[in-house]
Short mmCIF file of C-alpha atoms in Angstrom, two decimals:
data_model
loop_
_atom_site.label_atom_id
_atom_site.label_comp_id
_atom_site.label_asym_id
_atom_site.label_seq_id
_atom_site.Cartn_x
_atom_site.Cartn_y
_atom_site.Cartn_z
CA MET A 1 7.23 16.72 57.07
CA ILE A 2 8.22 14.47 60.12
CA GLU A 3 11.25 12.49 58.67
CA SER A 4 10.62 8.80 59.17
CA THR A 5 13.63 6.78 60.39
CA ARG A 6 12.04 3.87 57.52
CA ARG A 7 12.47 6.53 54.57
CA ALA A 8 9.07 6.30 54.12
CA VAL A 9 7.19 7.77 51.20
CA SER A 10 3.80 8.98 51.34
CA ARG A 11 1.46 9.11 48.30
CA ARG A 12 2.55 11.77 47.12
CA ARG A 13 5.58 12.12 48.19
CA LEU A 14 8.93 10.62 46.56
CA LEU A 15 12.64 10.54 47.88
CA GLY A 16 14.70 12.38 45.34
CA GLY A 17 18.07 11.16 43.95
CA ALA A 18 16.83 7.31 43.83
CA LEU A 19 18.54 5.54 41.23
CA ALA A 20 18.60 1.95 40.53
CA GLY A 21 20.59 -0.14 37.55
CA GLY A 22 19.12 0.32 34.06
CA ALA A 23 16.65 3.17 35.55
CA ALA A 24 16.92 6.87 35.96
CA LEU A 25 14.73 8.46 38.07
CA ALA A 26 14.40 12.06 36.87
CA ALA A 27 11.99 14.67 37.75
CA GLY A 28 10.59 15.56 34.41
CA GLY A 29 11.80 16.71 30.92
CA ALA A 30 12.83 15.02 27.65
CA LEU A 31 14.49 11.72 27.69
CA GLY A 32 17.42 11.27 24.81
CA GLY A 33 16.74 9.31 22.17
CA CYS A 34 13.29 8.22 22.92
CA THR A 35 11.65 10.05 19.78
CA SER A 36 12.25 7.53 17.44
CA ARG A 37 9.77 5.51 15.61
CA ALA A 38 11.98 2.65 15.39
CA ASP A 39 10.19 -0.78 16.77
CA ALA A 40 12.09 -2.48 19.07
CA ARG A 41 14.00 -5.57 17.68
CA ARG A 42 12.91 -9.20 18.62
CA ILE A 43 15.63 -11.64 19.29
CA ASP A 44 15.33 -15.20 18.09
CA THR A 45 15.11 -16.93 21.41
CA ASP A 46 12.98 -19.51 23.52
CA ASP A 47 13.24 -17.17 26.59
CA ARG A 48 9.87 -15.11 26.48
CA TRP A 49 11.33 -12.60 28.74
CA ARG A 50 14.38 -12.20 26.86
CA GLN A 51 13.16 -11.83 23.48
CA PHE A 52 13.19 -8.00 23.63
CA GLU A 53 16.59 -7.90 25.33
CA GLY A 54 18.09 -4.44 24.52
CA THR A 55 15.13 -2.22 24.07
CA THR A 56 15.03 1.05 26.13
CA LEU A 57 11.34 1.74 27.71
CA ASN A 58 10.39 5.18 29.25
CA PHE A 59 7.64 4.80 32.14
CA ILE A 60 6.16 8.35 33.23
CA SER A 61 4.82 8.33 36.80
CA GLU A 62 3.14 10.28 39.41
CA ASN A 63 5.76 10.38 42.06
CA THR A 64 4.31 7.85 44.48
CA ALA A 65 5.60 4.90 46.70
CA PRO A 66 5.45 1.94 44.43
CA THR A 67 7.16 3.97 41.79
CA ALA A 68 9.90 4.89 44.47
CA ALA A 69 10.46 1.41 45.50
CA ILE A 70 10.69 0.06 41.87
CA ALA A 71 13.16 2.75 40.56
CA ALA A 72 15.34 1.86 43.84
CA ASN A 73 15.11 -2.02 42.96
CA LEU A 74 14.65 -2.52 39.05
CA GLN A 75 17.66 -4.37 38.63
CA PRO A 76 15.71 -7.98 38.85
CA PHE A 77 13.82 -6.86 36.20
CA THR A 78 17.34 -5.59 34.14
CA ASP A 79 18.42 -9.11 35.05
CA LEU A 80 15.30 -11.00 33.84
CA THR A 81 14.60 -9.49 30.95
CA GLY A 82 17.46 -7.65 29.65
CA ILE A 83 15.57 -4.26 28.91
CA ASN A 84 16.44 -0.80 30.50
CA VAL A 85 13.46 1.58 31.97
CA ASN A 86 14.03 4.92 32.42
CA ILE A 87 11.62 6.61 34.60
CA VAL A 88 10.75 9.77 34.98
CA THR A 89 8.24 11.15 38.13
CA LEU A 90 6.36 14.33 38.07
CA GLU A 91 3.91 15.55 40.16
CA LEU A 92 0.26 14.36 38.81
CA SER A 93 -1.07 17.58 37.22
CA ALA A 94 2.40 18.01 35.58
CA MET A 95 2.14 14.34 34.20
CA VAL A 96 -1.05 14.41 33.20
CA GLN A 97 -0.30 17.02 30.70
CA LYS A 98 2.65 15.45 29.65
CA VAL A 99 0.70 12.06 29.09
CA ALA A 100 -1.70 14.29 26.88
CA LEU A 101 0.73 15.62 24.96
CA ASP A 102 2.69 12.26 23.98
CA LEU A 103 -0.94 10.62 22.98
CA ALA A 104 -1.60 13.57 20.97
CA SER A 105 1.71 13.45 18.94
CA GLY A 106 0.68 9.91 17.87
CA GLN A 107 4.51 9.20 19.13
CA SER A 108 5.30 7.07 22.30
CA GLN A 109 7.81 8.88 23.94
CA TYR A 110 6.43 7.54 27.05
CA GLN A 111 5.57 3.72 26.59
CA ILE A 112 4.50 2.85 30.29
CA ILE A 113 1.69 5.67 31.76
CA TYR A 114 0.72 5.86 35.15
CA ALA A 115 -2.82 5.80 34.09
CA ASP A 116 -4.67 7.55 36.73
CA PRO A 117 -8.31 6.90 36.47
CA TYR A 118 -9.80 10.28 36.35
CA GLN A 119 -6.96 12.37 34.75
CA VAL A 120 -5.82 9.64 32.29
CA LEU A 121 -7.88 6.59 31.79
CA ALA A 122 -11.47 8.68 31.86
CA PRO A 123 -10.57 11.37 29.24
CA TYR A 124 -7.81 9.39 27.31
CA SER A 125 -8.78 5.60 27.37
CA LYS A 126 -8.99 5.21 23.24
CA GLY A 127 -5.04 5.95 23.66
CA LEU A 128 -4.03 3.11 25.59
CA VAL A 129 -3.82 -0.70 25.00
CA ASP A 130 -6.57 -3.05 25.72
CA LEU A 131 -4.46 -5.02 27.69
CA ARG A 132 -6.09 -8.43 27.03
CA GLU A 133 -4.68 -9.06 24.05
CA LEU A 134 -1.06 -9.10 25.18
CA ALA A 135 -1.88 -11.16 28.49
CA ASP A 136 -3.48 -14.05 26.07
CA ASP A 137 -0.58 -13.50 23.87
CA PRO A 138 0.94 -17.12 23.73
CA THR A 139 4.70 -15.58 22.39
CA LEU A 140 4.61 -13.47 25.85
CA PRO A 141 4.00 -14.70 30.17
CA GLY A 142 0.95 -14.51 31.45
CA GLN A 143 -2.70 -14.73 30.79
CA SER A 144 -6.15 -12.56 31.25
CA ALA A 145 -7.21 -15.05 33.79
CA GLU A 146 -4.57 -13.64 36.25
CA PHE A 147 -6.48 -10.84 36.49
CA GLY A 148 -8.80 -12.33 39.21
CA ASP A 149 -5.76 -12.01 41.39
CA PHE A 150 -6.15 -8.58 41.76
CA VAL A 151 -8.35 -7.29 44.50
CA PRO A 152 -12.05 -6.82 41.84
CA VAL A 153 -13.19 -3.31 42.99
CA GLN A 154 -9.57 -2.11 42.31
CA MET A 155 -9.25 -4.34 39.12
CA ASP A 156 -12.60 -2.34 37.76
CA ALA A 157 -12.08 1.49 38.89
CA ALA A 158 -8.04 1.36 38.33
CA GLY A 159 -7.92 -0.63 35.10
CA ARG A 160 -11.30 -0.19 32.96
CA PHE A 161 -13.59 2.68 31.55
CA GLY A 162 -16.75 0.89 29.91
CA ASP A 163 -18.73 -2.27 30.00
CA ASP A 164 -16.99 -4.11 27.50
CA GLY A 165 -14.55 -5.80 29.19
CA LYS A 166 -11.30 -4.24 28.02
CA VAL A 167 -8.61 -3.96 30.64
CA TYR A 168 -6.55 -0.43 29.68
CA ALA A 169 -4.19 -0.83 33.25
CA LEU A 170 -3.55 -2.94 35.86
CA PRO A 171 -3.71 -2.10 39.36
CA TYR A 172 -0.40 -0.41 40.84
CA ASP A 173 -1.44 1.47 43.88
CA CYS A 174 -4.18 1.28 46.52
CA PRO A 175 -3.97 4.16 48.54
CA THR A 176 -7.45 3.51 51.07
CA MET A 177 -8.76 5.84 53.48
CA ILE A 178 -9.04 4.65 56.94
CA TRP A 179 -9.49 5.97 60.21
CA HIS A 180 -6.26 6.24 62.27
CA TYR A 181 -6.71 6.70 66.07
CA ARG A 182 -3.92 6.89 69.26
CA LYS A 183 -5.02 3.38 70.46
CA ASP A 184 -2.77 3.52 73.14
CA LEU A 185 -5.15 6.87 74.42
CA PHE A 186 -8.17 4.65 73.36
CA ASP A 187 -6.98 1.89 75.57
CA LYS A 188 -6.30 4.42 78.46
CA TYR A 189 -9.85 6.56 78.44
CA ARG A 190 -11.72 3.59 76.92
CA ASP A 191 -13.47 2.96 80.59
CA ARG A 192 -14.27 6.52 81.22
CA MET A 193 -15.32 7.39 77.87
CA ALA A 194 -17.73 4.67 77.44
CA ALA A 195 -19.04 5.67 81.03
CA GLU A 196 -19.29 9.34 79.92
CA LEU A 197 -20.51 9.08 76.12
CA GLY A 198 -22.53 5.91 76.56
CA PHE A 199 -20.90 3.91 74.05
CA ASP A 200 -18.01 2.02 73.53
CA PRO A 201 -15.45 4.33 71.96
CA MET A 202 -13.17 1.68 70.37
CA PRO A 203 -13.67 1.69 66.93
CA GLY A 204 -15.06 -1.09 64.84
CA ASP A 205 -18.13 -2.04 62.89
CA ASP A 206 -20.47 -0.71 65.03
CA SER A 207 -18.98 2.73 65.28
CA THR A 208 -21.05 5.98 63.49
CA TRP A 209 -20.05 9.39 62.13
CA GLU A 210 -21.91 10.93 65.13
CA GLN A 211 -19.91 9.01 67.58
CA TYR A 212 -16.60 10.16 65.91
CA LEU A 213 -17.83 13.63 66.67
CA ALA A 214 -18.22 12.98 70.07
CA LEU A 215 -14.87 11.43 70.64
CA ALA A 216 -13.42 14.36 68.51
CA ARG A 217 -14.87 16.57 71.22
CA TRP A 218 -14.34 14.52 74.31
CA PHE A 219 -10.68 14.36 73.89
CA THR A 220 -10.53 17.85 73.25
CA ASP A 221 -11.73 18.75 76.28
CA ASN A 222 -10.06 15.93 78.42
CA ALA A 223 -6.95 14.44 77.10
CA ASP A 224 -3.63 16.46 77.83
CA GLU A 225 -1.48 14.02 75.58
CA VAL A 226 -3.14 15.66 72.46
CA ASP A 227 -4.03 19.24 71.30
CA TYR A 228 -7.40 18.01 69.80
CA GLY A 229 -9.28 15.19 69.23
CA SER A 230 -9.37 15.02 65.52
CA GLY A 231 -8.20 16.88 62.29
CA HIS A 232 -8.87 16.87 58.87
CA GLN A 233 -7.41 17.50 55.22
CA ALA A 234 -9.68 20.19 54.72
CA LYS A 235 -7.70 22.91 52.38
CA GLN A 236 -8.92 24.18 48.81
CA HIS A 237 -7.25 21.06 47.37
CA ASP A 238 -8.27 17.93 46.03
CA SER A 239 -7.71 16.69 49.44
CA LEU A 240 -10.64 18.09 50.68
CA MET A 241 -12.94 16.38 48.04
CA CYS A 242 -11.45 13.16 49.22
CA ASP A 243 -12.27 14.10 52.78
CA PHE A 244 -15.85 15.17 52.64
CA SER A 245 -16.84 11.90 50.10
CA ASN A 246 -16.62 9.80 52.93
CA VAL A 247 -19.19 11.25 54.80
CA LEU A 248 -21.13 11.68 51.71
CA TRP A 249 -21.18 8.49 50.47
CA ALA A 250 -21.89 7.06 54.56
CA TYR A 251 -24.97 9.30 54.19
CA GLY A 252 -26.72 7.94 51.54
CA GLY A 253 -25.51 11.16 48.85
CA ASP A 254 -23.60 10.77 45.69
CA TYR A 255 -22.51 12.92 43.02
CA PHE A 256 -24.53 11.25 40.21
CA GLU A 257 -27.14 8.79 39.99
CA GLY A 258 -25.61 5.16 40.34
CA GLY A 259 -22.71 6.56 41.46
CA GLN A 260 -20.98 3.00 42.58
CA GLU A 261 -21.24 1.82 38.90
CA ILE A 262 -19.90 5.42 37.94
CA GLY A 263 -17.33 4.83 39.91
CA ARG A 264 -16.18 0.94 39.23
CA LEU A 265 -17.03 1.45 35.22
CA GLY A 266 -16.99 5.04 34.27
CA ALA A 267 -19.49 6.67 32.43
CA VAL A 268 -19.00 9.58 29.24
CA ASP A 269 -22.75 10.71 30.24
CA PRO A 270 -23.00 10.64 33.99
CA GLY A 271 -26.30 12.04 33.82
CA ARG A 272 -27.47 15.15 36.29
CA CYS A 273 -25.51 15.92 39.58
CA THR A 274 -27.72 14.39 42.87
CA LEU A 275 -25.47 16.57 45.28
CA ASN A 276 -28.69 18.47 45.60
CA SER A 277 -30.45 15.23 47.39
CA ASP A 278 -31.31 15.67 50.77
CA THR A 279 -29.25 13.02 51.53
CA ALA A 280 -26.11 15.06 50.14
CA ILE A 281 -27.04 18.05 52.03
CA GLU A 282 -27.42 16.48 55.33
CA ALA A 283 -23.79 15.11 54.84
CA ALA A 284 -22.94 18.45 54.01
CA ARG A 285 -23.72 19.49 57.40
CA VAL A 286 -22.49 16.63 59.40
CA TYR A 287 -19.14 17.44 57.30
CA GLN A 288 -19.64 21.17 58.59
CA ARG A 289 -20.05 19.82 62.25
CA LEU A 290 -17.33 17.96 62.15
CA LEU A 291 -14.91 20.62 61.22
CA ASP A 292 -16.33 22.81 63.70
CA VAL A 293 -14.79 20.80 66.45
CA ALA A 294 -11.57 19.76 64.78
CA ASP A 295 -8.13 21.09 64.79
CA PRO A 296 -8.70 24.78 63.16
CA ALA A 297 -5.54 24.57 61.33
CA SER A 298 -7.47 21.74 59.27
CA SER A 299 -8.30 24.05 56.33
CA THR A 300 -4.49 24.61 55.79
CA TRP A 301 -3.79 20.90 55.43
CA GLU A 302 -3.73 17.96 52.40
CA TRP A 303 -2.88 14.63 53.48
CA ASP A 304 0.62 14.85 54.06
CA GLY A 305 0.08 17.85 56.60
CA LEU A 306 -2.34 16.13 58.27
CA GLY A 307 -0.28 12.84 58.85
CA ALA A 308 2.51 14.99 60.14
CA ALA A 309 -0.11 16.81 62.47
CA PHE A 310 -1.36 13.45 63.60
CA ARG A 311 2.67 11.90 64.06
CA ALA A 312 3.73 15.43 66.42
CA GLU A 313 0.85 13.94 68.80
CA ARG A 314 -1.33 17.02 67.83
CA LEU A 315 -4.38 14.86 67.54
CA ALA A 316 -5.59 11.77 69.16
CA MET A 317 -7.49 10.54 65.36
CA CYS A 318 -7.65 10.94 62.06
CA ILE A 319 -9.00 9.79 58.62
CA ASN A 320 -6.49 9.39 55.98
CA TRP A 321 -4.68 7.35 53.47
CA HIS A 322 -3.64 3.82 55.09
CA GLU A 323 -0.12 3.81 53.33
CA TYR A 324 0.83 6.42 56.11
CA ALA A 325 1.00 3.62 58.69
CA ALA A 326 4.37 3.35 57.92
CA ASP A 327 5.32 7.05 58.60
CA ASN A 328 3.27 6.24 61.90
CA GLU A 329 4.94 3.50 62.99
CA SER A 330 8.27 4.71 62.63
CA VAL A 331 7.61 7.86 64.62
CA LEU A 332 4.84 6.46 67.05
CA PRO A 333 5.70 2.85 67.25
CA GLY A 334 3.21 0.87 68.40
CA LYS A 335 0.73 3.58 69.51
CA VAL A 336 -1.56 3.82 66.25
CA GLY A 337 -4.67 1.41 65.44
CA TYR A 338 -6.68 1.23 62.30
CA ALA A 339 -10.46 0.56 61.22
CA ARG A 340 -12.69 1.12 58.45
CA LEU A 341 -14.33 4.46 58.21
CA PRO A 342 -17.85 5.43 60.80
CA LYS A 343 -20.78 4.38 58.99
CA GLY A 344 -23.86 6.83 58.70
CA PRO A 345 -27.08 5.57 57.99
CA SER A 346 -26.12 4.20 54.53
CA ARG A 347 -23.49 2.49 55.30
CA SER A 348 -19.28 3.02 55.63
CA ALA A 349 -17.56 4.37 52.47
CA ASN A 350 -13.68 4.40 52.67
CA HIS A 351 -12.31 6.57 49.35
CA TYR A 352 -10.14 4.48 47.40
CA GLY A 353 -7.85 6.49 45.60
CA GLY A 354 -5.92 3.94 43.50
CA CYS A 355 -4.76 4.20 40.32
CA GLY A 356 -3.14 1.11 37.55
CA ILE A 357 -0.06 1.54 34.81
CA GLY A 358 -1.13 1.14 31.24
CA ILE A 359 0.78 1.46 27.66
CA SER A 360 0.34 3.79 25.10
CA GLY A 361 -1.58 2.83 22.26
CA ASN A 362 0.99 4.38 19.99
CA THR A 363 3.52 2.30 20.63
CA MET A 364 4.72 -0.44 17.92
CA PRO A 365 4.10 -3.66 18.23
CA ASN A 366 7.28 -5.39 19.68
CA GLU A 367 7.70 -2.21 21.71
CA ARG A 368 4.13 -2.61 23.45
CA LYS A 369 5.17 -6.33 24.22
CA ALA A 370 8.09 -5.25 25.91
CA ALA A 371 6.58 -2.65 27.83
CA TRP A 372 3.79 -5.71 29.01
CA LEU A 373 6.80 -7.61 30.89
CA PHE A 374 7.53 -4.61 32.61
CA LEU A 375 3.87 -4.25 33.66
CA LYS A 376 3.41 -7.75 34.42
CA TRP A 377 6.98 -7.68 36.58
CA ALA A 378 5.92 -4.48 38.47
CA THR A 379 2.53 -6.01 39.43
CA ASP A 380 3.93 -9.63 39.82
CA THR A 381 3.33 -11.18 43.27
CA GLY A 382 7.03 -11.12 44.02
CA THR A 383 7.57 -7.68 43.05
CA GLN A 384 4.60 -6.31 45.29
CA LEU A 385 5.92 -8.26 48.45
CA SER A 386 9.22 -6.76 47.67
CA ASN A 387 8.14 -3.44 47.50
CA LEU A 388 6.44 -3.80 51.15
CA SER A 389 9.96 -3.87 52.54
CA SER A 390 11.71 -2.05 50.15
CA ASP A 391 13.75 1.23 52.46
CA ALA A 392 12.65 3.21 49.52
CA GLY A 393 8.93 3.33 50.88
CA GLY A 394 6.58 1.21 48.59
CA GLY A 395 3.34 0.86 48.46
CA THR A 396 0.69 -1.76 49.53
CA PRO A 397 -0.50 -4.84 47.20
CA THR A 398 -2.94 -5.04 44.82
CA ARG A 399 -2.78 -8.71 44.39
CA GLN A 400 -4.79 -10.72 46.92
CA SER A 401 -2.42 -13.75 46.70
CA VAL A 402 0.24 -11.37 48.09
CA TYR A 403 -1.99 -11.24 51.41
CA ALA A 404 -2.24 -15.07 51.37
CA LEU A 405 1.38 -14.90 51.95
CA PRO A 406 2.50 -16.46 55.46
CA GLU A 407 5.24 -13.58 56.10
CA VAL A 408 2.43 -10.83 54.73
CA ARG A 409 0.07 -12.63 57.30
CA ALA A 410 2.52 -12.51 60.06
CA ALA A 411 3.48 -8.64 59.52
CA GLU A 412 -0.30 -7.94 60.45
CA GLN A 413 0.77 -7.43 63.64
CA ARG A 414 3.42 -6.05 65.86
CA PRO A 415 6.34 -5.98 65.45
CA SER A 416 6.41 -5.66 62.04
CA ASP A 417 8.92 -5.37 58.85
CA MET A 418 6.35 -4.41 56.32
CA PRO A 419 4.32 -1.89 58.68
CA ASN A 420 1.70 -1.11 55.96
CA MET A 421 0.50 -4.60 56.69
CA LEU A 422 -0.95 -3.33 60.13
CA THR A 423 -3.50 -1.95 58.12
CA ALA A 424 -4.77 -4.98 56.30
CA SER A 425 -7.42 -5.79 58.53
CA ALA A 426 -9.18 -2.14 58.03
CA VAL A 427 -8.47 -2.33 53.91
CA GLU A 428 -9.44 -5.61 53.72
CA GLN A 429 -12.90 -4.16 54.76
CA ALA A 430 -12.83 -1.12 53.04
CA TRP A 431 -12.15 -2.73 49.81
CA GLN A 432 -15.43 -4.45 49.76
CA PRO A 433 -18.00 -3.59 47.23
CA GLU A 434 -20.53 -2.28 50.00
CA ASN A 435 -17.72 -0.43 51.95
CA SER A 436 -15.90 0.62 49.07
CA GLY A 437 -16.03 4.70 48.17
CA LEU A 438 -15.43 5.39 44.61
CA ARG A 439 -15.63 9.26 42.81
CA PRO A 440 -17.14 9.27 39.54
CA LYS A 441 -14.64 7.78 36.62
CA ILE A 442 -15.90 10.23 34.07
CA PRO A 443 -13.73 12.35 32.03
CA MET A 444 -14.42 15.70 33.20
CA TRP A 445 -13.79 14.73 36.64
CA ASN A 446 -11.16 17.74 37.24
CA GLU A 447 -13.31 20.36 36.56
CA CYS A 448 -15.77 18.93 38.95
CA ASP A 449 -13.06 17.95 41.48
CA THR A 450 -11.73 21.71 41.40
CA ALA A 451 -15.94 22.98 41.58
CA MET A 452 -16.51 20.90 44.73
CA TYR A 453 -13.82 21.90 46.69
CA THR A 454 -14.10 25.20 45.75
CA GLN A 455 -17.79 24.94 47.11
CA LEU A 456 -16.99 23.31 50.31
CA SER A 457 -13.93 25.52 50.93
CA LYS A 458 -16.92 28.47 51.12
CA MET A 459 -18.93 26.53 53.37
CA LEU A 460 -16.01 25.96 56.19
CA VAL A 461 -15.59 29.66 56.31
CA GLY A 462 -19.17 30.66 56.29
CA ASP A 463 -19.56 32.13 53.04
CA LEU A 464 -22.74 29.53 52.02
CA SER A 465 -24.57 27.57 54.02
CA PRO A 466 -24.38 23.48 53.49
CA ASP A 467 -27.72 23.37 51.88
CA ALA A 468 -26.83 26.65 49.10
CA THR A 469 -23.26 25.26 48.69
CA MET A 470 -24.71 21.30 47.74
CA ARG A 471 -26.85 23.12 45.35
CA GLU A 472 -24.53 25.79 43.42
CA ALA A 473 -22.31 22.56 43.40
CA ALA A 474 -25.04 20.56 41.66
CA GLU A 475 -25.51 23.40 39.08
CA ARG A 476 -21.54 23.73 38.79
CA PHE A 477 -21.52 20.21 37.75
CA ASP A 478 -24.19 20.03 35.41
CA ARG A 479 -22.76 22.99 33.22
CA ILE A 480 -19.43 21.04 33.38
CA THR A 481 -20.84 18.07 32.24
CA ALA A 482 -23.40 19.21 29.50
CA ARG A 483 -20.05 20.84 27.67
CA GLY A 484 -18.76 16.65 28.01
CA TRP A 485 -14.79 15.99 26.79
CA VAL A 486 -14.12 15.82 22.91
CA ALA A 487 -11.34 12.95 24.06
CA ALA A 488 -14.00 10.71 25.32
CA GLY A 489 -16.21 11.27 22.30
#
């Protein structure tokens, strides 16, 4: 990974050794003194923020950019509340295992949980607190009406499971896949490409995947500044499913019938898989063509590898998470542009990969109230604004009110001290319901994800045709969902 001079942190990469006042940022393992079942002590005070002064909470999170920024500047929370927070960060699968064990134990070693929608929220929603009860508690700051400030698609996808109105998590991070392109090269060759290709090459609302394919070929053949026109995160990994899904949805395919609703609110029984539909098969054919003209190393890259290759000036464009903008700007200042993804016959679909933070249902009454204070502070407008400028990285706001702030609006243009905001126009379009790409929020998604990227990998090495890939993937999905998931039942 090319080092960023801003020490920017990507979605799944955390700078080691970060310590904040009142917080210990650890790589895992037990936390001393956190297995006691004694409830937090409440102090008799009129200050609703300080009534649990002296409490210690434990927050388990994937090693993400927002958590890095919060850990590096946690002192304001401790000063506000008198509460100490220990932060444990792990790779996602290891974090999920610890959360599952903790919820099953009936204990609450970790009161605050990074609730990945697919690996925590969907299978374990019954083990999380309905946050509406805390938001409307008159003894605590906040009210559930404030939930309306979160981007609506994110509130549903990261915070809910089911249509009963319950809220299990507050949107905490919001990585979204958009089009990264070398604006300097597009500007340089724009007229020539337009004449030779027959369309305006500049990424915009009318850009299509077929045009993206033509642009990839053109840059590979004609631009000496880069080695290839495009690259993909096509390693046999979750990244391959993410990359392919954008094309699947754009061409009118989906994993299940009613896929957008299942992506927003979730389902225990999603019905039969629809990957064997004509539209899904056509999407697989297009995706195969995209990889045929991309950098051959694409099959070895996930999101970090792709981002590094783009910053190394190996590629003219790629599809990646928008939060790589900070890294791009530090290495290629002023040279990168951003747009929502190309459209297919159905729509433009931009994969949303955000998560929320919730509270373990095993917490004691006062303990969960103290945890609510952290959730409210961590997702507050002021905290999200601070994270945008953090030297330790930081994510992109999930509250709409942050985007309306004058200093944030100003940061959408260069020079910007909040480089992730250079993607604001693209992600604001991507988060519109008609443009959002949501994978199925089902308890069995982890197995389905593995089946999807395994089959796609076989297609990309020539072992399976696109038709066979999608038919076999659909069969595997149906076998997986037929087994159900006991934790959700």
